[in-house]
C-alpha positions as a LaTeX table, in Angstrom:
\begin{tabular}{lrrr}
\hline
Residue & $x$ (\AA) & $y$ (\AA) & $z$ (\AA) \\
\hline
Met1 & 63.24 & $-34.95$ & $-16.57$ \\
Asn2 & 61.56 & $-32.80$ & $-19.14$ \\
Ala3 & 62.40 & $-29.12$ & $-19.67$ \\
Thr4 & 59.64 & $-27.93$ & $-17.42$ \\
Gln5 & 60.78 & $-30.15$ & $-14.54$ \\
Leu6 & 64.46 & $-29.11$ & $-14.99$ \\
Arg7 & 63.57 & $-25.45$ & $-14.63$ \\
Gly8 & 62.32 & $-26.13$ & $-11.08$ \\
Val9 & 65.40 & $-28.12$ & $-9.84$ \\
Gly10 & 67.36 & $-26.45$ & $-7.04$ \\
Arg11 & 64.82 & $-23.69$ & $-6.41$ \\
Ala12 & 63.34 & $-23.13$ & $-2.99$ \\
Pro13 & 59.58 & $-23.47$ & $-2.97$ \\
Cys14 & 58.21 & $-20.03$ & $-3.69$ \\
Lys15 & 55.81 & $-18.44$ & $-1.28$ \\
Gly16 & 52.29 & $-18.92$ & $-2.52$ \\
Cys17 & 53.14 & $-21.69$ & $-5.07$ \\
His18 & 51.10 & $-24.24$ & $-3.15$ \\
Arg19 & 48.15 & $-21.87$ & $-3.17$ \\
Arg20 & 48.54 & $-21.29$ & $-6.91$ \\
Arg21 & 48.67 & $-25.02$ & $-7.53$ \\
Leu22 & 45.45 & $-25.38$ & $-5.55$ \\
Val23 & 43.86 & $-22.64$ & $-7.60$ \\
Ile24 & 45.00 & $-24.28$ & $-10.82$ \\
Arg25 & 43.67 & $-27.60$ & $-9.63$ \\
Asn26 & 40.31 & $-26.06$ & $-8.74$ \\
Ile27 & 40.09 & $-24.33$ & $-12.12$ \\
Ala28 & 40.86 & $-27.66$ & $-13.75$ \\
Glu29 & 38.12 & $-29.29$ & $-11.74$ \\
Ala30 & 35.74 & $-26.49$ & $-12.67$ \\
Ile31 & 36.32 & $-26.91$ & $-16.39$ \\
Arg32 & 36.43 & $-30.72$ & $-16.31$ \\
Pro33 & 33.36 & $-32.06$ & $-18.13$ \\
Ala34 & 30.78 & $-33.44$ & $-15.72$ \\
Val35 & 30.25 & $-37.17$ & $-16.22$ \\
Ala36 & 27.24 & $-39.22$ & $-15.27$ \\
Leu37 & 27.81 & $-42.62$ & $-13.75$ \\
Lys38 & 26.99 & $-45.62$ & $-15.93$ \\
Asn39 & 24.01 & $-47.82$ & $-15.21$ \\
Gly40 & 24.76 & $-50.09$ & $-12.32$ \\
Asn41 & 26.67 & $-47.34$ & $-10.52$ \\
Ala42 & 23.87 & $-44.74$ & $-10.58$ \\
Arg43 & 23.52 & $-42.39$ & $-7.62$ \\
Val44 & 20.46 & $-43.00$ & $-5.46$ \\
Gly45 & 17.78 & $-40.34$ & $-5.17$ \\
Val46 & 18.54 & $-38.28$ & $-8.28$ \\
Pro47 & 17.27 & $-38.61$ & $-11.86$ \\
Glu48 & 19.27 & $-40.84$ & $-14.20$ \\
Gly49 & 21.70 & $-38.71$ & $-16.15$ \\
Thr50 & 22.38 & $-36.29$ & $-13.29$ \\
Pro51 & 26.05 & $-35.22$ & $-13.64$ \\
Val52 & 28.64 & $-36.13$ & $-11.03$ \\
Val53 & 30.60 & $-33.06$ & $-10.02$ \\
Thr54 & 33.15 & $-32.06$ & $-7.40$ \\
Pro55 & 31.40 & $-29.91$ & $-4.75$ \\
Gln56 & 32.22 & $-26.24$ & $-5.09$ \\
Asp57 & 34.49 & $-24.77$ & $-2.43$ \\
Leu58 & 31.91 & $-22.29$ & $-1.10$ \\
Pro59 & 32.25 & $-20.96$ & 2.46 \\
Ser60 & 28.88 & $-19.22$ & 2.09 \\
Arg61 & 25.82 & $-21.04$ & 0.81 \\
Pro62 & 22.70 & $-18.85$ & 1.34 \\
Arg63 & 20.43 & $-21.81$ & 0.57 \\
Arg64 & 21.35 & $-23.36$ & 3.91 \\
Asn65 & 19.15 & $-20.71$ & 5.53 \\
Arg66 & 16.20 & $-21.70$ & 3.31 \\
Arg67 & 16.29 & $-25.42$ & 4.00 \\
Ser68 & 13.04 & $-25.74$ & 5.99 \\
Glu69 & 9.86 & $-23.80$ & 6.66 \\
Thr70 & 10.65 & $-23.84$ & 10.37 \\
Phe71 & 13.96 & $-22.08$ & 9.85 \\
Arg72 & 12.64 & $-19.77$ & 7.10 \\
Ser73 & 9.87 & $-18.56$ & 9.37 \\
Ala74 & 12.29 & $-18.15$ & 12.28 \\
Ile75 & 14.49 & $-15.68$ & 10.40 \\
Arg76 & 11.81 & $-14.01$ & 8.25 \\
Glu77 & 12.52 & $-10.29$ & 8.04 \\
Ser78 & 9.09 & $-8.94$ & 7.03 \\
Ile79 & 5.98 & $-10.16$ & 8.84 \\
Val80 & 2.41 & $-9.40$ & 7.71 \\
Ser81 & $-0.32$ & $-9.34$ & 10.32 \\
Pro82 & $-3.99$ & $-8.29$ & 10.35 \\
Ala83 & $-2.83$ & $-5.58$ & 12.75 \\
Asn84 & $-1.10$ & $-3.92$ & 9.79 \\
Phe85 & $-4.33$ & $-3.64$ & 7.76 \\
Ile86 & $-6.69$ & $-0.68$ & 7.46 \\
Leu87 & $-9.92$ & $-1.78$ & 5.77 \\
Pro88 & $-11.60$ & 0.77 & 3.46 \\
Ile89 & $-15.39$ & 0.72 & 3.63 \\
Phe90 & $-17.80$ & 2.38 & 1.19 \\
Val91 & $-21.10$ & 3.44 & 2.72 \\
His92 & $-24.39$ & 4.47 & 1.08 \\
Glu93 & $-27.97$ & 5.08 & 2.16 \\
Glu94 & $-29.83$ & 4.60 & $-1.11$ \\
Gly95 & $-31.75$ & 1.62 & 0.26 \\
Ser96 & $-31.17$ & $-1.23$ & 2.68 \\
Asn97 & $-29.16$ & $-3.52$ & 0.41 \\
Asn98 & $-25.45$ & $-3.60$ & $-0.26$ \\
Ile99 & $-24.61$ & $-2.55$ & $-3.81$ \\
Pro100 & $-21.87$ & $-4.49$ & $-5.63$ \\
Ile101 & $-19.13$ & $-2.45$ & $-7.31$ \\
Ala102 & $-18.74$ & $-4.01$ & $-10.75$ \\
Ser103 & $-15.08$ & $-3.05$ & $-11.21$ \\
Met104 & $-14.15$ & $-4.36$ & $-7.75$ \\
Pro105 & $-15.48$ & $-7.95$ & $-7.48$ \\
Gly106 & $-16.35$ & $-8.84$ & $-3.90$ \\
Ile107 & $-16.52$ & $-5.21$ & $-2.72$ \\
Tyr108 & $-19.79$ & $-3.41$ & $-2.00$ \\
Arg109 & $-21.20$ & $-0.09$ & $-1.06$ \\
Leu110 & $-22.50$ & $-1.06$ & 2.36 \\
Ala111 & $-25.97$ & 0.07 & 3.36 \\
Phe112 & $-25.75$ & 2.37 & 6.34 \\
Gly113 & $-26.72$ & 0.63 & 9.57 \\
Lys114 & $-26.48$ & $-3.04$ & 10.44 \\
Asn115 & $-24.75$ & $-3.98$ & 7.18 \\
Val116 & $-21.84$ & $-1.73$ & 8.08 \\
Ile117 & $-21.76$ & $-3.15$ & 11.60 \\
Asn118 & $-21.82$ & $-6.76$ & 10.37 \\
Tyr119 & $-19.00$ & $-6.16$ & 7.88 \\
Val120 & $-16.77$ & $-4.51$ & 10.47 \\
Ala121 & $-17.60$ & $-7.19$ & 13.04 \\
Glu122 & $-16.39$ & $-9.84$ & 10.58 \\
Ala123 & $-13.16$ & $-7.90$ & 10.00 \\
Arg124 & $-12.59$ & $-7.62$ & 13.74 \\
Ser125 & $-13.10$ & $-11.36$ & 14.18 \\
Tyr126 & $-10.01$ & $-11.89$ & 12.02 \\
Gly127 & $-7.91$ & $-9.25$ & 13.79 \\
Val128 & $-8.54$ & $-6.22$ & 11.57 \\
Asn129 & $-9.41$ & $-3.40$ & 13.93 \\
Gln130 & $-8.83$ & $-0.36$ & 11.71 \\
Val131 & $-11.18$ & 1.02 & 9.06 \\
Val132 & $-11.31$ & 4.09 & 6.84 \\
Val133 & $-14.73$ & 5.48 & 5.88 \\
Phe134 & $-15.67$ & 6.59 & 2.35 \\
Pro135 & $-19.25$ & 7.85 & 1.92 \\
Lys136 & $-21.21$ & 7.70 & $-1.34$ \\
Thr137 & $-22.82$ & 11.13 & $-1.36$ \\
Pro138 & $-26.13$ & 11.43 & $-3.26$ \\
Asp139 & $-25.85$ & 13.70 & $-6.29$ \\
His140 & $-28.47$ & 16.11 & $-4.98$ \\
Leu141 & $-26.22$ & 16.95 & $-2.02$ \\
Lys142 & $-23.17$ & 17.72 & $-4.16$ \\
Thr143 & $-22.31$ & 21.37 & $-4.86$ \\
Pro144 & $-19.35$ & 23.23 & $-6.40$ \\
Thr145 & $-18.21$ & 24.23 & $-2.91$ \\
Ala146 & $-18.94$ & 20.85 & $-1.24$ \\
Glu147 & $-20.43$ & 22.12 & 2.04 \\
Glu148 & $-21.85$ & 18.65 & 2.68 \\
Ala149 & $-18.29$ & 17.61 & 3.60 \\
Phe150 & $-18.65$ & 19.24 & 7.02 \\
Asn151 & $-22.34$ & 18.59 & 7.66 \\
Pro152 & $-22.41$ & 17.30 & 11.27 \\
Asn153 & $-25.23$ & 14.95 & 10.26 \\
Gly154 & $-23.65$ & 13.91 & 6.98 \\
Leu155 & $-23.27$ & 10.24 & 6.04 \\
Ser156 & $-19.59$ & 10.17 & 6.94 \\
Gln157 & $-20.13$ & 11.72 & 10.36 \\
Arg158 & $-23.06$ & 9.41 & 11.15 \\
Thr159 & $-21.04$ & 6.39 & 10.07 \\
Ile160 & $-18.19$ & 7.40 & 12.38 \\
Arg161 & $-20.59$ & 7.71 & 15.32 \\
Leu162 & $-22.22$ & 4.37 & 14.46 \\
Leu163 & $-18.87$ & 2.61 & 14.40 \\
Lys164 & $-17.52$ & 4.17 & 17.60 \\
Asp165 & $-20.79$ & 3.49 & 19.46 \\
Ser166 & $-20.70$ & $-0.16$ & 18.32 \\
Phe167 & $-16.97$ & $-0.77$ & 18.71 \\
Pro168 & $-15.39$ & 1.78 & 21.07 \\
Asp169 & $-11.89$ & 0.36 & 20.58 \\
Leu170 & $-12.11$ & 0.38 & 16.77 \\
Glu171 & $-9.59$ & 2.72 & 15.15 \\
Val172 & $-11.61$ & 4.86 & 12.73 \\
Tyr173 & $-9.87$ & 6.80 & 9.98 \\
Thr174 & $-11.55$ & 9.31 & 7.68 \\
Asp175 & $-10.96$ & 10.82 & 4.28 \\
Val176 & $-10.47$ & 14.59 & 4.21 \\
Ala177 & $-11.08$ & 15.86 & 0.67 \\
Leu178 & $-13.93$ & 17.52 & $-1.19$ \\
Asp179 & $-14.30$ & 15.22 & $-4.21$ \\
Pro180 & $-17.06$ & 12.96 & $-2.77$ \\
Tyr181 & $-19.15$ & 16.08 & $-2.16$ \\
Asn182 & $-18.04$ & 18.28 & $-5.07$ \\
Ser183 & $-20.31$ & 18.43 & $-8.10$ \\
Asp184 & $-17.21$ & 19.13 & $-10.20$ \\
Gly185 & $-15.52$ & 15.92 & $-9.01$ \\
His186 & $-12.35$ & 17.55 & $-7.72$ \\
Asp187 & $-10.64$ & 17.44 & $-4.35$ \\
Gly188 & $-10.86$ & 21.22 & $-4.09$ \\
Ile189 & $-13.04$ & 24.11 & $-5.16$ \\
Val190 & $-12.71$ & 24.86 & $-8.89$ \\
Ser191 & $-12.72$ & 28.42 & $-10.18$ \\
Asp192 & $-14.50$ & 29.30 & $-13.44$ \\
Ala193 & $-11.08$ & 29.45 & $-15.08$ \\
Gly194 & $-10.40$ & 25.83 & $-14.12$ \\
Val195 & $-7.98$ & 26.49 & $-11.26$ \\
Ile196 & $-8.20$ & 24.35 & $-8.11$ \\
Leu197 & $-8.25$ & 26.95 & $-5.34$ \\
Asn198 & $-5.71$ & 25.98 & $-2.70$ \\
Asp199 & $-6.21$ & 28.21 & 0.35 \\
Glu200 & $-9.99$ & 28.51 & $-0.03$ \\
Thr201 & $-10.23$ & 24.71 & $-0.21$ \\
Ile202 & $-8.18$ & 24.35 & 2.95 \\
Glu203 & $-10.71$ & 26.39 & 4.91 \\
Tyr204 & $-13.36$ & 23.78 & 4.13 \\
Leu205 & $-10.96$ & 20.88 & 4.71 \\
Cys206 & $-10.38$ & 22.20 & 8.22 \\
Arg207 & $-14.10$ & 22.35 & 8.87 \\
Gln208 & $-14.46$ & 18.82 & 7.49 \\
Ala209 & $-11.69$ & 17.44 & 9.70 \\
Val210 & $-13.13$ & 19.09 & 12.81 \\
Ser211 & $-16.61$ & 17.72 & 12.07 \\
Gln212 & $-15.12$ & 14.23 & 11.74 \\
Ala213 & $-13.25$ & 14.60 & 15.02 \\
Glu214 & $-16.45$ & 15.76 & 16.72 \\
Ala215 & $-18.15$ & 12.60 & 15.44 \\
Gly216 & $-15.46$ & 10.46 & 17.09 \\
Ala217 & $-12.79$ & 9.88 & 14.42 \\
Asp218 & $-9.43$ & 8.72 & 15.72 \\
Val219 & $-7.42$ & 9.70 & 12.63 \\
Val220 & $-8.26$ & 12.25 & 9.93 \\
Ser221 & $-6.60$ & 11.65 & 6.58 \\
Pro222 & $-6.22$ & 14.57 & 4.16 \\
Ser223 & $-6.01$ & 13.07 & 0.66 \\
Asp224 & $-6.53$ & 16.32 & $-1.25$ \\
Met225 & $-2.86$ & 17.28 & $-1.86$ \\
Met226 & $-3.40$ & 21.00 & $-1.25$ \\
Asp227 & $-0.27$ & 22.83 & $-0.10$ \\
Gly228 & $-0.19$ & 23.55 & 3.64 \\
Arg229 & $-3.30$ & 21.60 & 4.54 \\
Val230 & $-1.67$ & 19.41 & 7.21 \\
Gly231 & $-0.56$ & 22.37 & 9.29 \\
Ala232 & $-3.90$ & 24.12 & 8.90 \\
Ile233 & $-5.84$ & 21.01 & 9.93 \\
Arg234 & $-3.54$ & 20.44 & 12.92 \\
Arg235 & $-4.15$ & 23.99 & 14.14 \\
Ala236 & $-7.91$ & 23.68 & 13.59 \\
Leu237 & $-8.08$ & 20.40 & 15.53 \\
Asp238 & $-5.99$ & 21.75 & 18.40 \\
Arg239 & $-8.02$ & 24.94 & 18.54 \\
Glu240 & $-11.20$ & 22.88 & 19.03 \\
Gly241 & $-9.62$ & 20.65 & 21.69 \\
Phe242 & $-8.87$ & 17.60 & 19.54 \\
Thr243 & $-5.19$ & 17.39 & 20.35 \\
Asn244 & $-5.34$ & 13.58 & 20.50 \\
Val245 & $-6.82$ & 13.15 & 17.02 \\
Ser246 & $-4.06$ & 12.04 & 14.65 \\
Ile247 & $-3.39$ & 13.08 & 11.07 \\
Met248 & $-2.48$ & 10.52 & 8.44 \\
Ser249 & $-1.40$ & 12.59 & 5.48 \\
Tyr250 & $-1.54$ & 11.35 & 1.92 \\
Thr251 & 2.02 & 12.61 & 1.56 \\
Ala252 & 2.92 & 11.14 & $-1.82$ \\
Lys253 & $-0.35$ & 10.74 & $-3.70$ \\
Tyr254 & 0.31 & 10.35 & $-7.38$ \\
Ala255 & $-1.90$ & 11.29 & $-10.34$ \\
Ser256 & $-2.28$ & 7.61 & $-11.11$ \\
Ala257 & $-4.21$ & 5.55 & $-13.63$ \\
Tyr258 & $-4.97$ & 3.01 & $-10.88$ \\
Tyr259 & $-7.85$ & 4.90 & $-9.23$ \\
Gly260 & $-10.62$ & 4.15 & $-11.73$ \\
Pro261 & $-12.60$ & 1.54 & $-9.73$ \\
Phe262 & $-12.55$ & 3.76 & $-6.61$ \\
Arg263 & $-14.08$ & 6.60 & $-8.57$ \\
Asp264 & $-16.72$ & 4.17 & $-9.81$ \\
Ala265 & $-17.49$ & 3.29 & $-6.20$ \\
Leu266 & $-18.08$ & 6.91 & $-5.16$ \\
Ala267 & $-19.00$ & 8.46 & $-8.53$ \\
Ser268 & $-16.30$ & 11.02 & $-7.80$ \\
Ala269 & $-14.46$ & 11.39 & $-11.11$ \\
Pro270 & $-13.99$ & 14.91 & $-12.55$ \\
Lys271 & $-17.03$ & 16.10 & $-14.48$ \\
Pro272 & $-17.11$ & 17.69 & $-17.95$ \\
Gly273 & $-16.87$ & 21.45 & $-18.06$ \\
Gln274 & $-19.56$ & 23.85 & $-19.20$ \\
Ala275 & $-19.58$ & 26.82 & $-21.53$ \\
His276 & $-18.91$ & 29.30 & $-18.74$ \\
Arg277 & $-16.75$ & 27.01 & $-16.55$ \\
Arg278 & $-13.63$ & 25.07 & $-17.36$ \\
Ile279 & $-13.30$ & 21.86 & $-15.32$ \\
Pro280 & $-9.87$ & 20.17 & $-15.47$ \\
Pro281 & $-10.29$ & 16.63 & $-16.84$ \\
Asn282 & $-7.74$ & 15.21 & $-14.38$ \\
Lys283 & $-6.04$ & 15.98 & $-11.07$ \\
Lys284 & $-2.51$ & 16.55 & $-12.32$ \\
Thr285 & $-2.22$ & 20.12 & $-11.03$ \\
Tyr286 & $-2.30$ & 18.94 & $-7.42$ \\
Gln287 & $-1.51$ & 15.22 & $-7.33$ \\
Met288 & 2.11 & 14.22 & $-7.94$ \\
Asp289 & 3.64 & 13.35 & $-11.31$ \\
Pro290 & 4.21 & 9.55 & $-11.48$ \\
Ala291 & 7.67 & 10.23 & $-12.95$ \\
Asn292 & 8.88 & 12.05 & $-9.82$ \\
Tyr293 & 10.80 & 10.52 & $-6.92$ \\
Arg294 & 12.72 & 13.31 & $-5.18$ \\
Glu295 & 9.58 & 15.43 & $-4.97$ \\
Ala296 & 8.25 & 12.96 & $-2.39$ \\
Val297 & 11.04 & 14.05 & $-0.03$ \\
Arg298 & 9.85 & 17.65 & $-0.28$ \\
Glu299 & 6.28 & 16.61 & 0.51 \\
Ala300 & 7.45 & 14.41 & 3.39 \\
Lys301 & 9.53 & 17.16 & 4.98 \\
Ala302 & 6.61 & 19.59 & 4.74 \\
Asp303 & 4.09 & 17.15 & 6.23 \\
Glu304 & 6.39 & 16.20 & 9.09 \\
Ala305 & 7.08 & 19.86 & 9.89 \\
Glu306 & 3.36 & 20.68 & 9.79 \\
Gly307 & 2.43 & 17.99 & 12.31 \\
Ala308 & 1.53 & 14.82 & 10.40 \\
Asp309 & 1.54 & 11.69 & 12.56 \\
Ile310 & 1.57 & 9.16 & 9.69 \\
Met311 & 2.66 & 9.56 & 6.07 \\
Met312 & 1.08 & 7.64 & 3.21 \\
Val313 & 2.11 & 6.62 & $-0.29$ \\
Lys314 & $-0.61$ & 6.04 & $-2.88$ \\
Pro315 & $-0.79$ & 3.85 & $-5.00$ \\
Gly316 & 1.15 & 0.92 & $-3.56$ \\
Met317 & 2.99 & $-1.64$ & $-5.65$ \\
Pro318 & 4.05 & 0.70 & $-8.51$ \\
Tyr319 & 5.56 & 3.03 & $-5.86$ \\
Leu320 & 7.47 & 0.71 & $-3.52$ \\
Asp321 & 10.58 & 2.80 & $-4.13$ \\
Val322 & 8.76 & 5.80 & $-2.68$ \\
Val323 & 7.62 & 3.77 & 0.33 \\
Arg324 & 11.26 & 2.90 & 0.99 \\
Leu325 & 12.26 & 6.55 & 0.46 \\
Leu326 & 9.82 & 7.76 & 3.13 \\
Arg327 & 10.88 & 4.96 & 5.47 \\
Glu328 & 14.50 & 6.11 & 5.22 \\
Thr329 & 13.70 & 9.84 & 5.22 \\
Ser330 & 11.40 & 10.15 & 8.23 \\
Pro331 & 10.92 & 8.54 & 11.66 \\
Leu332 & 7.14 & 8.76 & 11.23 \\
Pro333 & 5.08 & 5.62 & 10.58 \\
Val334 & 4.52 & 4.96 & 6.87 \\
Ala335 & 1.25 & 3.78 & 5.34 \\
Val336 & 0.66 & 2.54 & 1.81 \\
Tyr337 & $-2.62$ & 2.29 & $-0.10$ \\
His338 & $-3.11$ & $-0.88$ & $-2.13$ \\
Val339 & $-5.56$ & 0.91 & $-4.38$ \\
Ser340 & $-8.66$ & $-0.17$ & $-6.26$ \\
Gly341 & $-6.89$ & $-0.69$ & $-9.59$ \\
Glu342 & $-4.32$ & $-2.97$ & $-7.98$ \\
Tyr343 & $-7.12$ & $-4.93$ & $-6.32$ \\
Ala344 & $-9.06$ & $-5.18$ & $-9.58$ \\
Met345 & $-6.03$ & $-6.48$ & $-11.49$ \\
Leu346 & $-5.40$ & $-9.26$ & $-8.99$ \\
Lys347 & $-9.08$ & $-10.20$ & $-8.94$ \\
Ala348 & $-9.30$ & $-10.28$ & $-12.73$ \\
Ala349 & $-6.19$ & $-12.46$ & $-13.08$ \\
Ala350 & $-7.38$ & $-14.80$ & $-10.34$ \\
Glu351 & $-10.85$ & $-15.17$ & $-11.87$ \\
Arg352 & $-9.21$ & $-16.26$ & $-15.13$ \\
Gly353 & $-6.96$ & $-18.72$ & $-13.39$ \\
Trp354 & $-3.81$ & $-16.81$ & $-14.32$ \\
Leu355 & $-2.69$ & $-16.29$ & $-10.72$ \\
Asn356 & $-3.03$ & $-18.08$ & $-7.42$ \\
Glu357 & $-4.94$ & $-15.31$ & $-5.68$ \\
Lys358 & $-3.95$ & $-16.16$ & $-2.12$ \\
Asp359 & $-0.25$ & $-16.43$ & $-2.90$ \\
Ala360 & $-0.20$ & $-13.31$ & $-5.08$ \\
Val361 & $-2.05$ & $-11.18$ & $-2.52$ \\
Leu362 & 0.07 & $-12.26$ & 0.43 \\
Glu363 & 3.19 & $-11.65$ & $-1.65$ \\
Ala364 & 1.92 & $-8.14$ & $-2.40$ \\
Met365 & 1.26 & $-7.50$ & 1.30 \\
Thr366 & 4.73 & $-8.78$ & 2.17 \\
Ser367 & 6.29 & $-6.49$ & $-0.44$ \\
Phe368 & 4.70 & $-3.49$ & 1.28 \\
Arg369 & 6.12 & $-4.52$ & 4.63 \\
Arg370 & 9.52 & $-5.28$ & 3.12 \\
Ala371 & 9.59 & $-1.83$ & 1.51 \\
Gly372 & 9.00 & $-0.29$ & 4.94 \\
Ala373 & 5.24 & 0.21 & 5.32 \\
Asp374 & 3.80 & $-0.06$ & 8.83 \\
Leu375 & 0.16 & 0.23 & 7.72 \\
Ile376 & $-1.53$ & $-1.15$ & 4.60 \\
Leu377 & $-4.88$ & 0.14 & 3.36 \\
Thr378 & $-6.27$ & $-2.78$ & 1.35 \\
Tyr379 & $-9.60$ & $-4.08$ & 0.12 \\
Tyr380 & $-8.17$ & $-7.54$ & 0.75 \\
Gly381 & $-8.11$ & $-6.86$ & 4.49 \\
Ile382 & $-10.61$ & $-9.56$ & 5.43 \\
Glu383 & $-9.58$ & $-12.13$ & 2.83 \\
Ala384 & $-5.87$ & $-11.72$ & 3.55 \\
Ser385 & $-6.52$ & $-12.06$ & 7.28 \\
Lys386 & $-8.43$ & $-15.28$ & 6.69 \\
Trp387 & $-5.55$ & $-16.66$ & 4.65 \\
Leu388 & $-3.04$ & $-15.63$ & 7.31 \\
Ala389 & $-5.20$ & $-17.52$ & 9.84 \\
Gly390 & $-4.94$ & $-20.64$ & 7.69 \\
Glu391 & $-8.39$ & $-20.58$ & 6.11 \\
Lys392 & $-8.75$ & $-21.64$ & 2.48 \\
\hline
\end{tabular}
């Protein structure tokens, strides 16, 4: 015997020695160089040179649950359906033709009338039965106080009536904000000193929401980010008998760089100031700072307390953490807006062949659902629904 063997003579086997020997053996196997079989003894079905190794002792192998599409689809946690989509539609009445939006390939300002009906009918044929209306207001109707927003015969109100008359079961959402009607390009009334007036703006937002409800809207959606507007709108709707009209609040709407193409579509960007009036060049005094996370909880608590039925995060993919935050903070349904800049980026990359558009878009939609969104506002509503139905 050698010295090592002699040291073990006469000792009772220690508790756990067998386990340690197994561990040592496994470590030895782990560090043993992998060796490929020589020609003539090659394994079948793997490339020549594939190493021969001892299988790892793994009780859990997550890849077993990914082995087939049948099983992957059976246990999939986040499902995307056309029922989750809200389709934004831009409407104009500057002629009978649809007008392409250069920064949003494939998206148009739809001519009021049959063109709107045809577009929505196509969406419905693929299972998308929710739309949100954005009117392109002619410049001559825009004023610093945006009274056109609550004109009962305004383009938005007429579009709502057209849609509900044509498709009574269509869920019609609206945008409640003054920027499409404001000659200064802001969501609220701007004082000469450049201050966005909060409470004065809310008075007109309430009138706007009521006019939309009178036209037949199912859901009014304040996107303005004025303090207290959800509660004021809820009271105004209830006072006029519209207790069944819902409010989808833009709860966490960030002062984002991703809105550019949308503002092209509606010509609603802030305008330059004048000698006697200072117009803020951006919307940072009322939209949220992109660096802030906890602030979204404050906005969510306020909106829920004031009577919001749905809370929204805007933009989408850069703010998935905020979507998850609202999902975990509130029992209310959560919506997310896959905004124009996100759409434009995907389109641009796909046009250059840098991305598979279908796969990238459906992955984006899945990420919204995985983060906790119930509703997705997306310009890809029709295309994504076609892809989900198996169309190429």
